[in-house]
mmCIF file of C-alpha atoms in Angstrom:
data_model
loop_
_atom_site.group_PDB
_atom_site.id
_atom_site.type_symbol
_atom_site.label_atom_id
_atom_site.label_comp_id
_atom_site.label_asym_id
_atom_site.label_seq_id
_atom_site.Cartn_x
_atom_site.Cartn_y
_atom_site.Cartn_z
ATOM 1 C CA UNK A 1 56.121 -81.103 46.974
ATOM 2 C CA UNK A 2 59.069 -80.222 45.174
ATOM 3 C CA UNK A 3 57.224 -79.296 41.937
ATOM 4 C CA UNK A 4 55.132 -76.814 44.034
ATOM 5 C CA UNK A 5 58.712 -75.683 45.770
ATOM 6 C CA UNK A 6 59.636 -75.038 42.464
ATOM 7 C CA UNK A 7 56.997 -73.061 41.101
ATOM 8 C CA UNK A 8 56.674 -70.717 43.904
ATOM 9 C CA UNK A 9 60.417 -70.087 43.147
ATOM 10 C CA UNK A 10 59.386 -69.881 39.238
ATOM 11 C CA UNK A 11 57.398 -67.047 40.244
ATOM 12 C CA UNK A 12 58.828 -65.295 43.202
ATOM 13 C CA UNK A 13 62.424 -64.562 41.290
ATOM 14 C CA UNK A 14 61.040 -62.714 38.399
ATOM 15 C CA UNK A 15 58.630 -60.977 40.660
ATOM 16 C CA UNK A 16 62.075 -59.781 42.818
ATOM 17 C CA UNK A 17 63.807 -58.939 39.466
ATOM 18 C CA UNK A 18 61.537 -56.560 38.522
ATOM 19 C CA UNK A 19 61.145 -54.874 41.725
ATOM 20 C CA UNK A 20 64.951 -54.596 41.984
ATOM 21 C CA UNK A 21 65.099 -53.415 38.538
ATOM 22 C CA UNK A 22 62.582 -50.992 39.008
ATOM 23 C CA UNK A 23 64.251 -49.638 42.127
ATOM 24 C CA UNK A 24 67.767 -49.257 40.164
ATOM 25 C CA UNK A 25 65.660 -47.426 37.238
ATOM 26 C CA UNK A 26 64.089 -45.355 39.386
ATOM 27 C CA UNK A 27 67.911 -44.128 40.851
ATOM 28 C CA UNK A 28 69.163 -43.722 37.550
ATOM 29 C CA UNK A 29 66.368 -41.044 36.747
ATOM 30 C CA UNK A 30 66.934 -39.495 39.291
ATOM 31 C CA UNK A 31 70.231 -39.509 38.586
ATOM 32 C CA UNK A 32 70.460 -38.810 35.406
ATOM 33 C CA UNK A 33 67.536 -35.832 36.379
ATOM 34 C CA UNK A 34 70.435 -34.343 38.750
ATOM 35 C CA UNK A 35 73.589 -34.294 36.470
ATOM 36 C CA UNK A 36 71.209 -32.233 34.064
ATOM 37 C CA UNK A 37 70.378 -29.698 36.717
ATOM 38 C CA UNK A 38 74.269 -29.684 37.573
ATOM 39 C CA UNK A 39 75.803 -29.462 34.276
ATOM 40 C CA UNK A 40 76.108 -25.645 34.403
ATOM 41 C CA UNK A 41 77.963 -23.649 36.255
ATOM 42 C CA UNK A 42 74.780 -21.233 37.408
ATOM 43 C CA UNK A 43 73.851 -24.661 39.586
ATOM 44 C CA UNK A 44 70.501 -23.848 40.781
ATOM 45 C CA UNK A 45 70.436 -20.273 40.209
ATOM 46 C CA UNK A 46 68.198 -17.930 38.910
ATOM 47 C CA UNK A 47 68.258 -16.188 35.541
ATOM 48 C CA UNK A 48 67.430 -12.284 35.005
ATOM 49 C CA UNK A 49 65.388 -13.723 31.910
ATOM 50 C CA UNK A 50 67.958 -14.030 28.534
ATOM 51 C CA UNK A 51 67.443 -10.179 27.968
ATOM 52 C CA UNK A 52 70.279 -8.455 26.096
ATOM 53 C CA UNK A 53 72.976 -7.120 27.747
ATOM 54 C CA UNK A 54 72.388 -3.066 29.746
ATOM 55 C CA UNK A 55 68.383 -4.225 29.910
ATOM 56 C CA UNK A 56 66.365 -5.942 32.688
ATOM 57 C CA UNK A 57 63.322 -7.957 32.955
ATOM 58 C CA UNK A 58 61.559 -8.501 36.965
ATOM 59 C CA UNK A 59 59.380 -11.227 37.593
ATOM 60 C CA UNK A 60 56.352 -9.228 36.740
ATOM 61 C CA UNK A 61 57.533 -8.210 33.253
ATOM 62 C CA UNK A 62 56.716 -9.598 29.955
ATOM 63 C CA UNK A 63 59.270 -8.005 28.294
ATOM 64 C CA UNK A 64 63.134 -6.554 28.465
ATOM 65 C CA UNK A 65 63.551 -3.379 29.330
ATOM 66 C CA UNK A 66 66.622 -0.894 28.853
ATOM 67 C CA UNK A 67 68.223 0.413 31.904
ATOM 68 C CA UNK A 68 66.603 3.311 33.675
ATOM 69 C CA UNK A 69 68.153 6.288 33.000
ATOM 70 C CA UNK A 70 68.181 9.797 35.050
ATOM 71 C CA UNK A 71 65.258 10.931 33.847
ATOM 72 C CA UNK A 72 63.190 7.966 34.039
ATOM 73 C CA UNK A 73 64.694 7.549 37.838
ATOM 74 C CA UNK A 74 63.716 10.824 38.834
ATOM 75 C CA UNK A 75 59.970 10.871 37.250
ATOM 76 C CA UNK A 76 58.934 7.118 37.823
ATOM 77 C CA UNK A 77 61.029 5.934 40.630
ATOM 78 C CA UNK A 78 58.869 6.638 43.857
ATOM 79 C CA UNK A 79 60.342 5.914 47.580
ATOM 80 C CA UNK A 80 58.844 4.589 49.916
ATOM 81 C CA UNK A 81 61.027 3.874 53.116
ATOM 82 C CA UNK A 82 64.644 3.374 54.278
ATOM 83 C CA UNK A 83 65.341 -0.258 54.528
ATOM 84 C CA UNK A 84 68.993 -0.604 54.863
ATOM 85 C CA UNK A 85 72.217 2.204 54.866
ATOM 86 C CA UNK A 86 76.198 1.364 55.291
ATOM 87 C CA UNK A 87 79.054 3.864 55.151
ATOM 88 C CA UNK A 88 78.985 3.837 50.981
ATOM 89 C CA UNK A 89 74.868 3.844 50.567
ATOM 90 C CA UNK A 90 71.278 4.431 51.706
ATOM 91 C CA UNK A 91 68.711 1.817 50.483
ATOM 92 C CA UNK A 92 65.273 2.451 50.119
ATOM 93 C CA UNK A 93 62.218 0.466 49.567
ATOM 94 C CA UNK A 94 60.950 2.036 46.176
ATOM 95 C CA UNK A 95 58.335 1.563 43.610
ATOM 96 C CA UNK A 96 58.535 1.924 39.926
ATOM 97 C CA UNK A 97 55.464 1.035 37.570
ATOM 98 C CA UNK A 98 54.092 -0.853 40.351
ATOM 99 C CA UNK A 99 56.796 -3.336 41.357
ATOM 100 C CA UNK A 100 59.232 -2.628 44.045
ATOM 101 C CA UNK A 101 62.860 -1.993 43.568
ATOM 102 C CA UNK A 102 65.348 -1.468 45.763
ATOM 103 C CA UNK A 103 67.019 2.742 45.220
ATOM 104 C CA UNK A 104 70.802 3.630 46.653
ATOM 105 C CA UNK A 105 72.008 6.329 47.029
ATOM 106 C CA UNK A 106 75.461 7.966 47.751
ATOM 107 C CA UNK A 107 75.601 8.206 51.567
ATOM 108 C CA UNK A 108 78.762 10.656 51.585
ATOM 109 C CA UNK A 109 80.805 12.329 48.828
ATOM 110 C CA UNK A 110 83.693 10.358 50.702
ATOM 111 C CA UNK A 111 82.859 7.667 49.476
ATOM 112 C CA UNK A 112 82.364 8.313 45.316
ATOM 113 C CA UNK A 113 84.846 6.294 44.198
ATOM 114 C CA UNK A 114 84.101 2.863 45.942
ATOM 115 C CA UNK A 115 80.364 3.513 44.469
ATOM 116 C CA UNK A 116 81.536 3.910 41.183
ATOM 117 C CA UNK A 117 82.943 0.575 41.456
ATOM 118 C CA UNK A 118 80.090 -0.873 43.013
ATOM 119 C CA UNK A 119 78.188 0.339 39.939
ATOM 120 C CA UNK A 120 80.688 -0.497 37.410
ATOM 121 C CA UNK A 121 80.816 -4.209 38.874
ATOM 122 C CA UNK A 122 77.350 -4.514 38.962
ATOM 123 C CA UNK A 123 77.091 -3.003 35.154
ATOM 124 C CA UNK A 124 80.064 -6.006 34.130
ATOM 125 C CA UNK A 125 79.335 -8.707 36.225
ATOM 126 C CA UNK A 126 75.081 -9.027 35.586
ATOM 127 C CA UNK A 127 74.076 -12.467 35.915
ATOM 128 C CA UNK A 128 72.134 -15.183 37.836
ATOM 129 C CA UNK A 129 74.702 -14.721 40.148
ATOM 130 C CA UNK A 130 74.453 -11.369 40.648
ATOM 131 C CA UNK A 131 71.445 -8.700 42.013
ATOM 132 C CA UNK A 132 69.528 -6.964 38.916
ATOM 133 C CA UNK A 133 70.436 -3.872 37.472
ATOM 134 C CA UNK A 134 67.839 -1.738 36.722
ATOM 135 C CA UNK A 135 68.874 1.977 36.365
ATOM 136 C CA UNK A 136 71.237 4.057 37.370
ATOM 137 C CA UNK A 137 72.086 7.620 37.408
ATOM 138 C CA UNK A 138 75.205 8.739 37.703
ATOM 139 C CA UNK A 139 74.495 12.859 38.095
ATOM 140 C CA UNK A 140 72.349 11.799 41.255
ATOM 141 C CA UNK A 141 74.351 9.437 42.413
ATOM 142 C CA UNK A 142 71.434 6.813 42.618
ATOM 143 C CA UNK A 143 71.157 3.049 41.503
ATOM 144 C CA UNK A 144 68.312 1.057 41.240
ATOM 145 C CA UNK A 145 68.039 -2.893 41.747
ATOM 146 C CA UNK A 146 65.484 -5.204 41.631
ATOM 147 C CA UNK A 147 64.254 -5.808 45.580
ATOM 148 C CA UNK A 148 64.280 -9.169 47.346
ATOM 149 C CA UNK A 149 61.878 -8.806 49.663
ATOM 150 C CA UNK A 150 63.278 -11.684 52.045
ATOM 151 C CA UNK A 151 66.377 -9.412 52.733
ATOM 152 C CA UNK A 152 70.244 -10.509 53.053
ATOM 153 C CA UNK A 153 71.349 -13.809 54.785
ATOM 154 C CA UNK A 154 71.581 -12.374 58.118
ATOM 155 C CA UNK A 155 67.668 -13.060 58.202
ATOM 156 C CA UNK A 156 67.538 -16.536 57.222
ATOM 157 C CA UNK A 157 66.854 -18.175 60.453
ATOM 158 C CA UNK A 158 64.164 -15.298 60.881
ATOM 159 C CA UNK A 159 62.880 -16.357 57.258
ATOM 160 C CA UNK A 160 62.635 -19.669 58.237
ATOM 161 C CA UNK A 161 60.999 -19.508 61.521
ATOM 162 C CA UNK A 162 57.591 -17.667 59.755
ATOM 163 C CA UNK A 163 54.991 -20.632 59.153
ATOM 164 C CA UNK A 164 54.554 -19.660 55.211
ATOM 165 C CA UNK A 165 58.348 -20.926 54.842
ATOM 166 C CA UNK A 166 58.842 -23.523 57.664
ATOM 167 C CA UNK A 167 58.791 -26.242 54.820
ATOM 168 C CA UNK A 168 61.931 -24.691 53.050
ATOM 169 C CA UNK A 169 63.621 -25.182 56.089
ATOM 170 C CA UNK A 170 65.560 -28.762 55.021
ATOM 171 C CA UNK A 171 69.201 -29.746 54.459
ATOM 172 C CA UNK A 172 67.800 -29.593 50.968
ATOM 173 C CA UNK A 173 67.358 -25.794 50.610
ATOM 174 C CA UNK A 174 70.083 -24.764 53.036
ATOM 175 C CA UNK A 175 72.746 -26.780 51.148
ATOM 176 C CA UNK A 176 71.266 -25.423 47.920
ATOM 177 C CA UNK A 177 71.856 -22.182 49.574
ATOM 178 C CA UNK A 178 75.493 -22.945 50.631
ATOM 179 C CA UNK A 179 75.872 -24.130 47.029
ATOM 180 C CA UNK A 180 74.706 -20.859 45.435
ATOM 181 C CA UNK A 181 77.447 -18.840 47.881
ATOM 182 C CA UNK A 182 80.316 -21.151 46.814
ATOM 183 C CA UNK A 183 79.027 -20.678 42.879
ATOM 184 C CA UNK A 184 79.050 -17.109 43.530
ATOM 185 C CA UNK A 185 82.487 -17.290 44.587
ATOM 186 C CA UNK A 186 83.615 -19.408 41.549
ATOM 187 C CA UNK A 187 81.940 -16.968 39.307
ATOM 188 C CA UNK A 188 83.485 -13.938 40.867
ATOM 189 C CA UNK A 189 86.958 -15.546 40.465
ATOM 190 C CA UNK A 190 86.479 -16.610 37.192
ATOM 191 C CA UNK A 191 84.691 -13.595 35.853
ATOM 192 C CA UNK A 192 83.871 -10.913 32.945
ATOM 193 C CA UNK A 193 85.510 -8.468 34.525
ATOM 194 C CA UNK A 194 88.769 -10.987 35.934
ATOM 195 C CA UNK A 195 89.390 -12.418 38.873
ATOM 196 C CA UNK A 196 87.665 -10.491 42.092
ATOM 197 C CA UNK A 197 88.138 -11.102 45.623
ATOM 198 C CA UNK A 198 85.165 -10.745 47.694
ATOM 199 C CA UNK A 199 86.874 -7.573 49.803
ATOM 200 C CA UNK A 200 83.875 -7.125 52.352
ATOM 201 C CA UNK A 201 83.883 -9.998 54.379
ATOM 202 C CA UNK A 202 86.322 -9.534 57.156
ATOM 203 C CA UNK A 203 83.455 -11.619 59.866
ATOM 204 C CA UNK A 204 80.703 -13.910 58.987
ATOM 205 C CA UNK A 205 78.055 -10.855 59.523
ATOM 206 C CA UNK A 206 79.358 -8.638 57.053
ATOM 207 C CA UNK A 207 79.765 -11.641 54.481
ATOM 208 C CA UNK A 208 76.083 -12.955 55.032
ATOM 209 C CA UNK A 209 74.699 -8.817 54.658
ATOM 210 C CA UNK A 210 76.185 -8.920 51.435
ATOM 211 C CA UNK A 211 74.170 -11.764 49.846
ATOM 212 C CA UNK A 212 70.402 -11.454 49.020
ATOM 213 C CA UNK A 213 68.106 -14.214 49.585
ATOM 214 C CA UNK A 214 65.719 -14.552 46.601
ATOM 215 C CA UNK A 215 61.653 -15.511 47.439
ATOM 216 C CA UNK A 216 62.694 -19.212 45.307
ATOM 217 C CA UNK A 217 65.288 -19.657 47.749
ATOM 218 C CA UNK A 218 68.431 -18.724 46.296
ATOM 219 C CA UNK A 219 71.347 -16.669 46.522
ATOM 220 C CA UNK A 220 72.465 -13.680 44.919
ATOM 221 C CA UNK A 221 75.381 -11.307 45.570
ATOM 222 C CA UNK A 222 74.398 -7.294 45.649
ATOM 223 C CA UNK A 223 77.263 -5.379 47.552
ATOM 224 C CA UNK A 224 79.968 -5.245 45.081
ATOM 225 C CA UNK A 225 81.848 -1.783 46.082
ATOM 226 C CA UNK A 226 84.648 -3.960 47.111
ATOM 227 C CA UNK A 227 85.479 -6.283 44.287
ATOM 228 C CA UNK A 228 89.526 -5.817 43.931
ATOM 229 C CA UNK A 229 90.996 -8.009 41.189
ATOM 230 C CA UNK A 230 93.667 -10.262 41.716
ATOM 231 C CA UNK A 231 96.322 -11.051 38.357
ATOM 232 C CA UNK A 232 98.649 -13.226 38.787
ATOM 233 C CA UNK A 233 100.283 -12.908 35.783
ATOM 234 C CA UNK A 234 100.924 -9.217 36.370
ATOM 235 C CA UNK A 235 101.781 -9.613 40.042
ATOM 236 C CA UNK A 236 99.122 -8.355 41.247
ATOM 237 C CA UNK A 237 97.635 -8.923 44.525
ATOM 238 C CA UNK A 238 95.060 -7.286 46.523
ATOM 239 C CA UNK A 239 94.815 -5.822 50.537
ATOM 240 C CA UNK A 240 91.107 -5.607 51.685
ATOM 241 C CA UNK A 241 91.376 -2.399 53.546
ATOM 242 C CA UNK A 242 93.999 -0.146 54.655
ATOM 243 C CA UNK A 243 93.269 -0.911 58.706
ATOM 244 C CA UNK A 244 94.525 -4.258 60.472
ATOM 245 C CA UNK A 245 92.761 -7.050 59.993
ATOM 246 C CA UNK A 246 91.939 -9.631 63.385
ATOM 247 C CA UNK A 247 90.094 -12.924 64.217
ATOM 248 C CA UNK A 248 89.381 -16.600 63.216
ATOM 249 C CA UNK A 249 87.041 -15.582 60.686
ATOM 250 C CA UNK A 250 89.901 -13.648 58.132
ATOM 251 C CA UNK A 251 92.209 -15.951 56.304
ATOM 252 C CA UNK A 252 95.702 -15.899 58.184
ATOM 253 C CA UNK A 253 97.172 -14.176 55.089
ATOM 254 C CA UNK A 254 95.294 -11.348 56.029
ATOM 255 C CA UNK A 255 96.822 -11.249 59.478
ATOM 256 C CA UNK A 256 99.604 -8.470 60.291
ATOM 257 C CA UNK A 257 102.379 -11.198 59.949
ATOM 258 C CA UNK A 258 104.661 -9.392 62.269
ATOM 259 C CA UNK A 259 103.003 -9.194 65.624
ATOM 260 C CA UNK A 260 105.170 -11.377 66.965
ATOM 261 C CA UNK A 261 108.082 -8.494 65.806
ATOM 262 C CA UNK A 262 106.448 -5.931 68.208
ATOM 263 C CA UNK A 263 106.000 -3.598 64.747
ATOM 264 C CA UNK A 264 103.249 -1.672 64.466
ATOM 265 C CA UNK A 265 100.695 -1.939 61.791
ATOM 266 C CA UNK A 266 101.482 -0.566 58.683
ATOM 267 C CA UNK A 267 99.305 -0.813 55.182
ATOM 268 C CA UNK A 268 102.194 -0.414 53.395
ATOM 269 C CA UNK A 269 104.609 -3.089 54.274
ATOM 270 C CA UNK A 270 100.971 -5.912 54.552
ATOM 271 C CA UNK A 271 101.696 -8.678 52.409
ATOM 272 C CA UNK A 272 99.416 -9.066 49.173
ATOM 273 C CA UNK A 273 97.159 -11.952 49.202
ATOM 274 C CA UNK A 274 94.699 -13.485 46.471
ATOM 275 C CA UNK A 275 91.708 -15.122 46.040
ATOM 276 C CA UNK A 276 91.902 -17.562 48.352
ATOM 277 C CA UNK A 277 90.697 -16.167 51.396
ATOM 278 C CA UNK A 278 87.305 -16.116 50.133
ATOM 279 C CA UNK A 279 88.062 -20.312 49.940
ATOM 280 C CA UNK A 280 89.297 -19.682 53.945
ATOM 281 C CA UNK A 281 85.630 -19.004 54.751
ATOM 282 C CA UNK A 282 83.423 -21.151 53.246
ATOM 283 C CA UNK A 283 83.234 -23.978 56.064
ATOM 284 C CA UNK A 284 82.048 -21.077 58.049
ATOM 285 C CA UNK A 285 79.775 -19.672 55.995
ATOM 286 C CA UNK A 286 78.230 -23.191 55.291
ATOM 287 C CA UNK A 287 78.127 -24.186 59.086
ATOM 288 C CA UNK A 288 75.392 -21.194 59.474
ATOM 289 C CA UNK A 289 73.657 -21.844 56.353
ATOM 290 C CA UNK A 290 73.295 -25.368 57.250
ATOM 291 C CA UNK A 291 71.751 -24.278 60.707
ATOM 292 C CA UNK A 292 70.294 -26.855 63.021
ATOM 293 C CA UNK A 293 68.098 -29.327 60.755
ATOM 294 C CA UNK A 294 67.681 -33.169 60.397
ATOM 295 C CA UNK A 295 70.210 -34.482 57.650
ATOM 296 C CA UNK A 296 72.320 -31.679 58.806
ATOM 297 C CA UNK A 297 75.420 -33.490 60.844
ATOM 298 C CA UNK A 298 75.061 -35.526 57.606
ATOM 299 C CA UNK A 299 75.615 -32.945 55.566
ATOM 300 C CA UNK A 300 78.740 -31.735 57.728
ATOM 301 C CA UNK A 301 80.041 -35.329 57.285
ATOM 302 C CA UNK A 302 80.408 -35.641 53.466
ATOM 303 C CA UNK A 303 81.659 -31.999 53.524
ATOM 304 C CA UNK A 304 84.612 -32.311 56.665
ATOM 305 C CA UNK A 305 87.737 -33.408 53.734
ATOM 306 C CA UNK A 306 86.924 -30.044 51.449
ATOM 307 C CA UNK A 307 86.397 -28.288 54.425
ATOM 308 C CA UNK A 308 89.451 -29.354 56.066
ATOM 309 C CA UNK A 309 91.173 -28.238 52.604
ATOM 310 C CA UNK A 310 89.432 -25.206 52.890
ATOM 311 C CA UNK A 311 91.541 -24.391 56.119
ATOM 312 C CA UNK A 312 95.140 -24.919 55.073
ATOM 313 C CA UNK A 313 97.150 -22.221 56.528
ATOM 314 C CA UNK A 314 99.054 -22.335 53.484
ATOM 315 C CA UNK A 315 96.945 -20.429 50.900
ATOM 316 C CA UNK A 316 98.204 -22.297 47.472
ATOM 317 C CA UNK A 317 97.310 -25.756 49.105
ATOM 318 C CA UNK A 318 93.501 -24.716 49.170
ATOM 319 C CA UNK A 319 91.100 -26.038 46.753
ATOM 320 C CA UNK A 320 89.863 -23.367 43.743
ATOM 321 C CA UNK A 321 86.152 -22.513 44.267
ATOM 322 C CA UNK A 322 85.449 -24.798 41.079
ATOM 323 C CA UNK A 323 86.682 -27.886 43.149
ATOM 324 C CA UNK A 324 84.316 -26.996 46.481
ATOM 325 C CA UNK A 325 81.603 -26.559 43.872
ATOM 326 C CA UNK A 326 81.845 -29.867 42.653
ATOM 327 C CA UNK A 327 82.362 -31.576 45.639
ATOM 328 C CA UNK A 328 79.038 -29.784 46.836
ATOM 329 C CA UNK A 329 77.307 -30.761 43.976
ATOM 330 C CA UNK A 330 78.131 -34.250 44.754
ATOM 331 C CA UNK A 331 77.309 -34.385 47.566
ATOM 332 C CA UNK A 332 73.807 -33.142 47.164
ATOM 333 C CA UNK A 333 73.645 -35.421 44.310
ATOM 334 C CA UNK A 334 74.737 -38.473 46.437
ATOM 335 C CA UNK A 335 72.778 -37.525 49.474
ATOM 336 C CA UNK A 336 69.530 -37.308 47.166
ATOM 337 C CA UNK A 337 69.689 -40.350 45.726
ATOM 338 C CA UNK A 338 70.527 -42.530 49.464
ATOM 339 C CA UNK A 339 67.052 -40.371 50.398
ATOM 340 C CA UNK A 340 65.334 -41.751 47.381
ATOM 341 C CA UNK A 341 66.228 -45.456 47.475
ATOM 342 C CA UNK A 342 65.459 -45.249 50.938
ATOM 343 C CA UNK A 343 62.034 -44.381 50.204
ATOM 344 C CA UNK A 344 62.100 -46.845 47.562
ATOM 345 C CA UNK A 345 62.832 -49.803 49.697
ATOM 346 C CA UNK A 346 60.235 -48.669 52.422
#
C-alpha cells in the first residue's frame, strides 16, 4: 500500500513540475516578447516606411517618393470633397495616383503665419508619431497629407460601434491608444525641433480633433499650427493664446491667476507656463480613450498613482511624459501577462 502510495507520488510530482514549468516558460515569452515591442520609444507606433528624409512612402507604395511639389500638386492632386475646415484650414478628401490624401488649404490670409508653422512643424517633426507629409506648396498655400480614413479621435466610439471593428474594441487597443497619445507627447517634448507644447488643447474636444486614428489602430498627431517651444535654459516660456483661458480641463497655470484681484484679463501680465500642462491632461484624455469596456476599471486602477501625479497643482511636481510612458507600458505589460497565466491555469 505504501509502495503504490509512493509511486503515484513518483509520478504525479514530475508530472506537476513540468506543467508549472511550462506555465512560468510560457510567461517569460511572453514577457520577454513584450519588453522587445517596448524597448523603443515609438511603442507601438507606426513607421512612414525608413524613406529618407523630405520623401514619403503610403501604404500602397513600393517605393519612396520625394515630396510633391507645386506643380505636381496642381496637375495630379484631384479633390474630391470637403471633409473637415477650422479657422487656419480647409481639408479635403483628395486623390493622387489613385490613393487618397488628405489637401489643406489656407482658409484666410489671417491666418499665414500659424500655417507656416503648421507646415514647418510638420516638415521637422516627420515621424511615426506624426501625420505624413506628402507635398506642399507654398505659392498656393496648399499641403498635402496622407488620409486616415477613420478620422480624428472624436470618432472613436463611432469607430468602434460599426460591426467590422467591434473586436478592436478591448482595454487592449484603447490603452494602446492612450499609450500612443502619451508617446506623442514625450516625443513632442523631447523633439527635433526642441521642446513643443501641444498649444491647441484648451478642452478634451479640441485635443482629441487633433489626433488621427490610423486603420491599425494607432495614433498620430496632424494639427501642428500651434506647437510653441518651451527653453528653459533661455527663459523661455510659452502662453497658448492671447484670450483667457477657463475650466477643469486647462492646467491651473493657465488660469488668469488674479481673479481673485478683481483685474481684468490681460495677455500681457499672464504668467508663462511650460510643458507641463500637456502632463495636466492626460488622466482625462485616457479616461475617454479607455471608454466603457471589460478590464477597463482595471485599467483605471494600475493607472490612479501617475494619474494622481498627473494632477499636482504645482506644475514642477508632475511626472515628465517619459515617466507616464513607462508606467503605461508597464502596466500593459503587467496586465498582459495576469491575462495570460490566467488562461494558462484554466
Amino acid at each position: 500500500m505504501g509502495r503504490s502510495s509512493s509511486r503515484t507520488l513518483s509520478h504525479g510530482v514530475p508530472v506537476a513540475a513540468v506543467c508549472l514549468a511550462a506555465l512560468l516558460m510560457s510567461n517569460v515569452l511572453i514577457y520577454l516578447y513584450l519588453e522587445s515591442v517596448y524597448q523603443t520609444d515609438e511603442l507601438l507606433a507606426p513607421s512612414h516606411g525608413g524613406c529618407l528624409p523630405r520623401h514619403f512612402k503610403m501604404v500602397l507604395m513600393k517605393n519612396c517618393t520625394p515630396w510633391l511639389q507645386c506643380s505636381q500638386i496642381r496637375a495630379e492632386v484631384r479633390k474630391l470633397k470637403l471633409i473637415g475646415q477650422g479657422a487656419v484650414k480647409k481639408v479635403f478628401l483628395a486623390e493622387w495616383r489613385a490613393q487618397k490624401v488628405a489637401l489643406s488649404k489656407l482658409s484666410s490670409l489671417d491666418y499665414l503665419e500659424d500655417f507656416l508653422h503648421g507646415l514647418s512643424m510638420l516638415q521637422a517633426l516627420q515621424g511615426p508619431q506624426v501625420v505624413q507629409l506628402v507635398g506642399f506648396c507654398l505659392e498656393d498655400h496648399t499641403l498635402v497629407t496622407e488620409h486616415q480614413p477613420l478620422g480624428s479621435l472624436l470618432n472613436l466610439d463611432a469607430v468602434f460601434a460599426q460591426e467590422q471593428h467591434q473586436q478592436h474594441n478591448t482595454w487592449q487597443t484603447r490603452l494602446r491608444l492612450a499609450t500612443d497619445y502619451v508617446s506623442i507627447l514625450h516625443y513632442l517634448h523631447n523633439s527635433p525641433a526642441g521642446r513643443r507644447v501641444m498649444c491647441d488643447s484648451n478642452s478634451l474636444e479640441k485635443t482629441l480633433s487633433q489626433l488621427l486614428l490610423t486603420s491599425d489602430f494607432h495614433l498620430v498627431v496632424n494639427d501642428l499650427d500651434a506647437l510653441p517651444e518651451v527653453d528653459q535654459s533661455r527663459g523661455t516660456l510659452v502662453r497658448c493664446g492671447h484670450r483667457e483661458l477657463t475650466g477643469d480641463f486647462v492646467a491651473p497655470e493657465q488660469l488668469w491667476p488674479f481673479v481673485n484681484e478683481e483685474k481684468p484679463f490681460s495677455d500681457e501680465l499672464m504668467p508663462g507656463y511650460d510643458e507641463k500642462t500637456d502632463i495636466w491632461k492626460i488622466p482625462d484624455v485616457t479616461w475617454f480613450l479607455m471608454g466603457r469596456v471589460p478590464g477597463g476599471d482595471l485599467v483605471h486602477f494600475h493607472l490612479f498613482q501617475i494619474h494622481e501625479e498627473c494632477k499636482k497643482t504645482d506644475p514642477r511636481l508632475r511626472p515628465s511624459a517619459q515617466d507616464v510612458l513607462k508606467v503605461y507600458r508597464s502596466v500593459y505589460s503587467s496586465m498582459v501577462r495576469d491575462a495570460a497565466g490566467i488562461r494558462d491555469m484554466l
